[in-house]
Amino acid sequence: ALIVCWFIGFFGLLCLLDLFCPYKKRAASAFWNRNLHPSRRRQSSRQASVSVGKSIDLDVLPTSEDQPIGLYIHIPYCRRRCRYCNFAIVPIGTRPFTEYSSSSPLALPDDATRGFEKMNDSYLQCLVTELQRIQRKTNGTKIPLESIYFGGGTPSLAPIDTIATILKEAYIHDHAPFCLRPGAEISIEMDPGTFTRNKLQKLKDLGINRISL
């Protein structure tokens, strides 16, 4: 009887360790980041990729139309940080910034809203600056894209104005460093509860033709 009780207790302790061990969670998270995250899977099939919002090696950018690439744009906003997450994110809470725009803000102009606006404006300027650096490197030669992927974070938390500006600076404006190949895919990661039907229609109007839920 004592042996049976000892065995049951030992097995129960192993189960608890397995459940709460942070190392196992970090290992699972690392495996997800390295192998399973949608942006990693999509980029692995590309001839090359450029990540805006992360460090860029401008010396390896292809400039030939025979070398189409995928563009990854990082949007760091999340409602909160999940326990298993080690992505580069900024938790912004549950305030209704989801459809904020300069012309029709949903949130009241309180400290939280002004703080989000300031952070968003600063991050957007950083992205635009990186895209302009790419443009100077290519000397006016547009790089053909077969995909644009907005990852994060939760990109659906970004204001419509922000997404629109990024797309204009990436490939729409004459001075943009990129162009789209026929049939190019523009994807955005979205979480349920972070967008409305109205925002979804606005994203579609901007040219986004794929969402990842």
XYZ file of C-alpha atoms in Angstrom, residues 27-42 44 87 149 189 212:
21
model
C 10.602 25.821 -25.633
C 7.146 25.469 -27.182
C 7.030 29.207 -27.854
C 10.466 29.143 -29.480
C 9.417 26.240 -31.701
C 6.290 28.186 -32.709
C 8.314 31.290 -33.561
C 10.906 29.348 -35.525
C 8.713 26.917 -37.424
C 4.962 27.425 -37.152
C 4.195 31.135 -37.058
C 2.303 32.110 -40.282
C 4.818 34.791 -41.238
C 7.656 32.255 -40.976
C 5.805 29.667 -43.072
C 4.949 32.173 -45.753
C 10.120 30.300 -46.101
C 7.119 38.442 -29.639
C 2.251 40.471 -44.770
C -3.305 39.071 -39.028
C -5.209 35.418 -41.002
